[in-house]
mmCIF file of C-alpha atoms in Angstrom:
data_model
loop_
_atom_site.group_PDB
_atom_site.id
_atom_site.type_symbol
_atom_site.label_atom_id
_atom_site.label_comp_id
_atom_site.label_asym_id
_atom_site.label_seq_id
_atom_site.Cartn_x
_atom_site.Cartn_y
_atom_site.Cartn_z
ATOM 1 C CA UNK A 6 14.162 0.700 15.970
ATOM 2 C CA UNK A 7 12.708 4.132 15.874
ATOM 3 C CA UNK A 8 11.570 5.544 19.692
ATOM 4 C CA UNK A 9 8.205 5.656 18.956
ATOM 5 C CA UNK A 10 6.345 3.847 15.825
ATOM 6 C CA UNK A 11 2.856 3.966 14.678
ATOM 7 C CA UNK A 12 1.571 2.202 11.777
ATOM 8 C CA UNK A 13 0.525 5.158 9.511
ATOM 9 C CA UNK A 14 -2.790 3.808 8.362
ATOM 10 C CA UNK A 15 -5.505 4.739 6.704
ATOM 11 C CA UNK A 16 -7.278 3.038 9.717
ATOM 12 C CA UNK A 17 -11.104 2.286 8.074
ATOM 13 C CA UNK A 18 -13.482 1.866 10.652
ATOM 14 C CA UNK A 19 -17.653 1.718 10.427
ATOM 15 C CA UNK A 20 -19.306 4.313 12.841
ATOM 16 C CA UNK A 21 -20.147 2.958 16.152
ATOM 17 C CA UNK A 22 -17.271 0.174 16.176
ATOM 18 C CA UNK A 23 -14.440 0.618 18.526
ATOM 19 C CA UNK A 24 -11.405 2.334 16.965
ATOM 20 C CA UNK A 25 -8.028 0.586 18.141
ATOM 21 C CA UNK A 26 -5.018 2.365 17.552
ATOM 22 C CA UNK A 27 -1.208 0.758 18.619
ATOM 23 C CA UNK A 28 2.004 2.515 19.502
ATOM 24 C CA UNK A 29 5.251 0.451 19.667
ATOM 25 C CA UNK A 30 8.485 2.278 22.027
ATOM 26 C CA UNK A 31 12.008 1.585 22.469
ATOM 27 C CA UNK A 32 14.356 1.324 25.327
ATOM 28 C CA UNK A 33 15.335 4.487 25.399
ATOM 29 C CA UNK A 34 11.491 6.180 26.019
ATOM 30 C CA UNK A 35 10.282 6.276 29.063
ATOM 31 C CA UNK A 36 7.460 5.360 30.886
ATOM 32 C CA UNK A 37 5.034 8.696 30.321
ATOM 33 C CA UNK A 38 3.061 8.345 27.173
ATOM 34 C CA UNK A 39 0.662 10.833 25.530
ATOM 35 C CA UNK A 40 -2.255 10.557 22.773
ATOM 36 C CA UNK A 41 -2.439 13.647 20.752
ATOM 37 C CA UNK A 42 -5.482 14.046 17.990
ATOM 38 C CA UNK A 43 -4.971 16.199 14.962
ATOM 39 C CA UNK A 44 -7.265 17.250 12.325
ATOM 40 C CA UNK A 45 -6.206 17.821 8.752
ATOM 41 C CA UNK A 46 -4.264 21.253 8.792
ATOM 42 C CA UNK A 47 -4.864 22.015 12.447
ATOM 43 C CA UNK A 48 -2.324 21.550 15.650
ATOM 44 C CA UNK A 49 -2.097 18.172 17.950
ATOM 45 C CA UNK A 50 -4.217 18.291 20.984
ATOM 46 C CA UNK A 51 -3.836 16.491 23.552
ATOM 47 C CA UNK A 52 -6.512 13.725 24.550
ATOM 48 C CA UNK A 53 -5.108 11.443 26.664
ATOM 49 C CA UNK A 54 -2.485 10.753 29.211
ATOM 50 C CA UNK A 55 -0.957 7.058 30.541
ATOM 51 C CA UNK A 56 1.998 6.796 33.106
ATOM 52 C CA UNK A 57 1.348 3.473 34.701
ATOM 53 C CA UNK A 58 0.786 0.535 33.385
ATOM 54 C CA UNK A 59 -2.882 -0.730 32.471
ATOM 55 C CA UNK A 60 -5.665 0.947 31.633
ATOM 56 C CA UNK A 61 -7.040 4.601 31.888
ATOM 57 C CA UNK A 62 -10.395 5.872 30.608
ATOM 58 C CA UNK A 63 -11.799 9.160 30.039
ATOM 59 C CA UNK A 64 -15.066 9.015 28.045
ATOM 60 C CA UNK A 65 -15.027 7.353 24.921
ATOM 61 C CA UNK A 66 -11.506 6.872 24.933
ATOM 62 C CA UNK A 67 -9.302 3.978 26.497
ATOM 63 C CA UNK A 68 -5.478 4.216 26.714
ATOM 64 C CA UNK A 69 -3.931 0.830 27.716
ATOM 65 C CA UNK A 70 0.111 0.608 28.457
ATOM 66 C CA UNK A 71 2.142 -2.264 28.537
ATOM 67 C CA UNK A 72 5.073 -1.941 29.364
ATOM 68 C CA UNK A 73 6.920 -5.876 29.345
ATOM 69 C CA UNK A 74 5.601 -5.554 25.905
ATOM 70 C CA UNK A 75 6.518 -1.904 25.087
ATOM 71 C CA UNK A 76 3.140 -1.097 23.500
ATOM 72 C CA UNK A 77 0.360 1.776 24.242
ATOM 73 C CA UNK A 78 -2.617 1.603 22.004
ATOM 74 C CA UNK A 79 -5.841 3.838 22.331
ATOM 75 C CA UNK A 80 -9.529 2.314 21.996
ATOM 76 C CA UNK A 81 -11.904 4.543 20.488
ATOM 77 C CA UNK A 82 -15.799 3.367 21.212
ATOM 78 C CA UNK A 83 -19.012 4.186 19.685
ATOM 79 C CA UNK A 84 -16.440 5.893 16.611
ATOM 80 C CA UNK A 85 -17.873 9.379 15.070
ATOM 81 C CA UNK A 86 -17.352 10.134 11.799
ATOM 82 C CA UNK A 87 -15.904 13.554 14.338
ATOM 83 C CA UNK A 88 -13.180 11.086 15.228
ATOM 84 C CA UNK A 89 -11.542 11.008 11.674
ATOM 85 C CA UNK A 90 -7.995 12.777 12.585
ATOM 86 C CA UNK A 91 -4.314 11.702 12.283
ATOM 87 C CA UNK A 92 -3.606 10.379 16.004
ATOM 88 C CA UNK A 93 -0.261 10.875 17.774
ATOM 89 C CA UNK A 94 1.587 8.889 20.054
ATOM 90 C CA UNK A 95 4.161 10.382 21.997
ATOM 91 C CA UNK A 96 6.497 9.269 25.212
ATOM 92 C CA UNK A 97 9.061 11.023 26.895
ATOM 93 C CA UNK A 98 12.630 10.280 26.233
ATOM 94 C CA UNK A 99 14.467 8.684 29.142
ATOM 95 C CA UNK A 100 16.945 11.102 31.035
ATOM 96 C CA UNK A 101 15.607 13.897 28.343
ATOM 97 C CA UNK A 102 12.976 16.545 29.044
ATOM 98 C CA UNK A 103 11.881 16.270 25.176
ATOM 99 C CA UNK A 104 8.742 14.425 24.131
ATOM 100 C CA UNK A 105 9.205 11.747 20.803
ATOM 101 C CA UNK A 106 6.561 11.629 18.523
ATOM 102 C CA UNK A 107 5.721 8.687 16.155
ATOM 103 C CA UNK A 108 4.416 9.688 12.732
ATOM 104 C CA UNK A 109 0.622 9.246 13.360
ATOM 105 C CA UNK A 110 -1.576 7.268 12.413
ATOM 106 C CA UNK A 111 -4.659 8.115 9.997
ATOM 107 C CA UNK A 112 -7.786 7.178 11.006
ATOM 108 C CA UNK A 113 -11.417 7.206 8.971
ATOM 109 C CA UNK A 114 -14.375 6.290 10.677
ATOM 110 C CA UNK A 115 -16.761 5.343 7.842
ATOM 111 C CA UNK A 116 -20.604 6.694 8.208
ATOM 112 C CA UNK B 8 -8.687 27.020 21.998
ATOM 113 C CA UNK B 9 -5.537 25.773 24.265
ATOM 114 C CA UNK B 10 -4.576 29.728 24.792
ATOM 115 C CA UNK B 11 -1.288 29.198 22.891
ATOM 116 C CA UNK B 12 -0.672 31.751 19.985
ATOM 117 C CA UNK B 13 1.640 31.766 17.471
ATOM 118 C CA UNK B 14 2.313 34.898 14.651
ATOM 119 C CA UNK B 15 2.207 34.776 11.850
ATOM 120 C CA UNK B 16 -0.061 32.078 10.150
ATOM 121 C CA UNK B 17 1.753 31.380 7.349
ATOM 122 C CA UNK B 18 4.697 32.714 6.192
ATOM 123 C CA UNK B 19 6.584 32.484 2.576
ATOM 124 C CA UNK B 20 10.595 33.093 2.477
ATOM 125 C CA UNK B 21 13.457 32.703 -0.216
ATOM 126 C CA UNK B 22 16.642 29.865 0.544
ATOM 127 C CA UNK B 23 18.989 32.325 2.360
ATOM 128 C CA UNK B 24 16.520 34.351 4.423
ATOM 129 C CA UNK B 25 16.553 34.500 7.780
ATOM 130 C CA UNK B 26 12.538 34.257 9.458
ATOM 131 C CA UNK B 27 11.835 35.210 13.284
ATOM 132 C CA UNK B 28 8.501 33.156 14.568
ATOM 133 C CA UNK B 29 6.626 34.179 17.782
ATOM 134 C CA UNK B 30 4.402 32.460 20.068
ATOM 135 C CA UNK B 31 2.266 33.877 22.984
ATOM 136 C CA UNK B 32 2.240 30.411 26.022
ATOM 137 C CA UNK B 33 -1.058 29.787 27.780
ATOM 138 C CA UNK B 34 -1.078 31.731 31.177
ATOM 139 C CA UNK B 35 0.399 30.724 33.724
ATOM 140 C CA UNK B 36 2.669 28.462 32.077
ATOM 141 C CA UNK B 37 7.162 29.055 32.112
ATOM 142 C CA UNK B 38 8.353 26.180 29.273
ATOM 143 C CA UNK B 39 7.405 26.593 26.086
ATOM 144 C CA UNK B 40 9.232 23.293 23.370
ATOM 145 C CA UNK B 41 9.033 24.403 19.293
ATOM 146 C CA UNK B 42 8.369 21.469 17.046
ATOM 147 C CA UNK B 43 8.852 21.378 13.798
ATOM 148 C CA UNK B 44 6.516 19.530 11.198
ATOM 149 C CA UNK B 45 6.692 18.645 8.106
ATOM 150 C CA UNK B 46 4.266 16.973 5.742
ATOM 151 C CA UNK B 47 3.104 13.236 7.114
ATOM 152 C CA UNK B 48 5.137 13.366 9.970
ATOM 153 C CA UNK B 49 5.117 13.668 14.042
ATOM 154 C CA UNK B 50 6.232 16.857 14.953
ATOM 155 C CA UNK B 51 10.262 17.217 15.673
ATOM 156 C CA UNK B 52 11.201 18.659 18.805
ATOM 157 C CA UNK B 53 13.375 21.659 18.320
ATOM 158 C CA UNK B 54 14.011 22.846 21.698
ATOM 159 C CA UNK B 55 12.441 23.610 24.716
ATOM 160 C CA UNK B 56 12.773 27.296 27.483
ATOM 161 C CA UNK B 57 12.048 27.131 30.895
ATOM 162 C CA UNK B 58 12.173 30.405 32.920
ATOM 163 C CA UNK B 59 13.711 31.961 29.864
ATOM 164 C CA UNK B 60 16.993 29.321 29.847
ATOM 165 C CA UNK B 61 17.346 26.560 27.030
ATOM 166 C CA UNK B 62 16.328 23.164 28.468
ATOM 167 C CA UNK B 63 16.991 20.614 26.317
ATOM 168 C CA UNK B 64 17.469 20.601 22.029
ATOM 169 C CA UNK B 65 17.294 17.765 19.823
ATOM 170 C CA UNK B 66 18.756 17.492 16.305
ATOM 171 C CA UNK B 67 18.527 20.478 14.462
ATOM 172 C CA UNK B 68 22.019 22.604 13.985
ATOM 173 C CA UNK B 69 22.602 26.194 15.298
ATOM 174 C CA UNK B 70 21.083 28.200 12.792
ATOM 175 C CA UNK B 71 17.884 27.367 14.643
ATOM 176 C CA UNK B 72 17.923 29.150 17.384
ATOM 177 C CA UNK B 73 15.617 30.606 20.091
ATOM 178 C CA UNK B 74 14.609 32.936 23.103
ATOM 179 C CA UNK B 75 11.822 33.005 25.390
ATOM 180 C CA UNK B 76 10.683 36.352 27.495
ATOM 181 C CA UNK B 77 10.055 36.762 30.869
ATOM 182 C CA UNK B 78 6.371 36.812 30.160
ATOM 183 C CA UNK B 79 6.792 33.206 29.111
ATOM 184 C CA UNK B 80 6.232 34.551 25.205
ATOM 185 C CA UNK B 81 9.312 33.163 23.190
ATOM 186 C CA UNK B 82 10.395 33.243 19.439
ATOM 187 C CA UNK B 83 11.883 30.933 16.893
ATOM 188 C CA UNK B 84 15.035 32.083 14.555
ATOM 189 C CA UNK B 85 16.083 30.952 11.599
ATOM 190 C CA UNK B 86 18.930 31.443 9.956
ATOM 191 C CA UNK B 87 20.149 30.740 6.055
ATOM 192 C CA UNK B 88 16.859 29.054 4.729
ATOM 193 C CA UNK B 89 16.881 25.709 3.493
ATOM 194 C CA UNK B 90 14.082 24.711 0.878
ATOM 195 C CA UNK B 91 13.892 21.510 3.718
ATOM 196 C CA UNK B 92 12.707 24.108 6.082
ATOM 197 C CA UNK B 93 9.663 24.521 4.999
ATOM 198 C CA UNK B 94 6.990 23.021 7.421
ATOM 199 C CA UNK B 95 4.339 23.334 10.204
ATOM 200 C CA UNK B 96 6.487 25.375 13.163
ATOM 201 C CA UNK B 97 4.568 24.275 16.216
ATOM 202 C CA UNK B 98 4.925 25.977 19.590
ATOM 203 C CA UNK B 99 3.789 24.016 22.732
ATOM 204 C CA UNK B 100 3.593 25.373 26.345
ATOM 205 C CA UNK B 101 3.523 23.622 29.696
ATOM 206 C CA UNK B 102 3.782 23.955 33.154
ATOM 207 C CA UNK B 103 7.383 23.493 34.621
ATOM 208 C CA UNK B 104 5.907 20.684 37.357
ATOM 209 C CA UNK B 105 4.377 19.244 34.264
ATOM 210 C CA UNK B 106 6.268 19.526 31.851
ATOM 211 C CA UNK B 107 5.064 16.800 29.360
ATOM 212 C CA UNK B 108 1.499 17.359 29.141
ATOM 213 C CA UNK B 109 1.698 20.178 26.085
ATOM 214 C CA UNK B 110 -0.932 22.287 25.006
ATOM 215 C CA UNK B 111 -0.113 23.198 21.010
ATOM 216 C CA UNK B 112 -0.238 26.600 19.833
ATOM 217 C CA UNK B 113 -2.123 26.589 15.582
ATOM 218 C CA UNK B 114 1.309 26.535 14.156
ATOM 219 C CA UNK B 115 3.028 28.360 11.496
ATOM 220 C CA UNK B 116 3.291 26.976 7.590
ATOM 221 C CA UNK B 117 6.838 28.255 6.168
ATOM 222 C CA UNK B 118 7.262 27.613 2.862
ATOM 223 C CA UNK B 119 10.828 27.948 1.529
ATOM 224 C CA UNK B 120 11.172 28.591 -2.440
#
């Protein structure tokens, strides 16, 4: 199993839904995990951050972490067409100060 | 704009070459990680300088190399060019008490012919 895997999409999604995106980790991540947005020929930026488990919400985004099941998604409500983007999962490897990132997953919100 | 800056934008080189990358951390912050990036994928981590020392390097062999200042600017070296090379280069600073939340620089496209 690869540290950190993201299904790679397209993600289709009609403006105004909720967005769900899901992030999968191995044993040997760790328990920090980071949501990074990036638009088509631009650099990741970070949106949101989750360290413990459950949820954590800033705005119109939710990041939810569990870890018995070694999954981190991130909810997107009221979806813009603004939100289209290639989103990045990322966690921190365990007794490593590096940061794994799965390959993203594409996401179209559909006006 | 996260304050990071990287020179140049983009950047074409011949197999063999060697290229020299530069990127300019957000103020205030001492660890800077490179990533590297290639088409569809997450970015790679490279290595990472804090307070000018290598801290960490994942799976990329010698000929990539690096250096960071002690104004927190660092650069990227590349040695003996590998058509595979070609990609986004991605700097990313941080703070050292931080050190995972990572604010991306706009990157540098190599192409390698």
């Amino acid at each position: 199993q690869k540290e950190v895997e993201q299904n790679s999409g397209p993600l289709s999604v009609p403006e105004g839904a909720i967005a769900s995106l899901n992030c999968t980790y191995s044993d040997r991540v760790s328990q920090s995990f980071f949501w990074y947005r990036q638009y088509s020929g631009k650099s990741p930026e970070l949106i949101m951050s989750i360290y413990s488990n459950g949820d954590k919400e800033d705005g119109r985004f939710t990041a939810q972490l569990n870890k018995a099941s070694q999954y981190v998604s991130l909810l997107i409500r009221d979806s813009q067409p603004s939100d289209s983007a290639t989103y990045l999962c990322a966690g921190d490897m365990n007794r490593d100060d590096k940061i794994i990132f799965g390959k993203g997953t594409r996401l179209h919100i559909l006006p | 704009e996260t304050g990071v800056t990287q020179s140049p934008t983009h950047l074409i080189k011949t197999r063999g070459q060697q290229v020299t990358l530069r990127c300019s951390s957000q103020s205030g912050h001492n660890t800077v990680s490179w990533y590297q990036q290639a088409l569809g994928q997450g970015p790679q981590f490279i290595f990472q300088y804090y307070r000018e020392e290598e801290n960490g390097r994942g799976n990329f062999p010698p000929r990539f190399s690096g250096l960071q200042f002690p104004n927190y600017s660092s650069e990227l070296n590349v040695n003996a060019l590998e058509l595979d090379d070609s990609a986004l280069y991605l700097c990313a600073s941080s703070l050292g008490d931080n050190l995972y939340e990572q604010y991306f620089g706009p990157g540098t496209r190599l192409t390698v012919t």
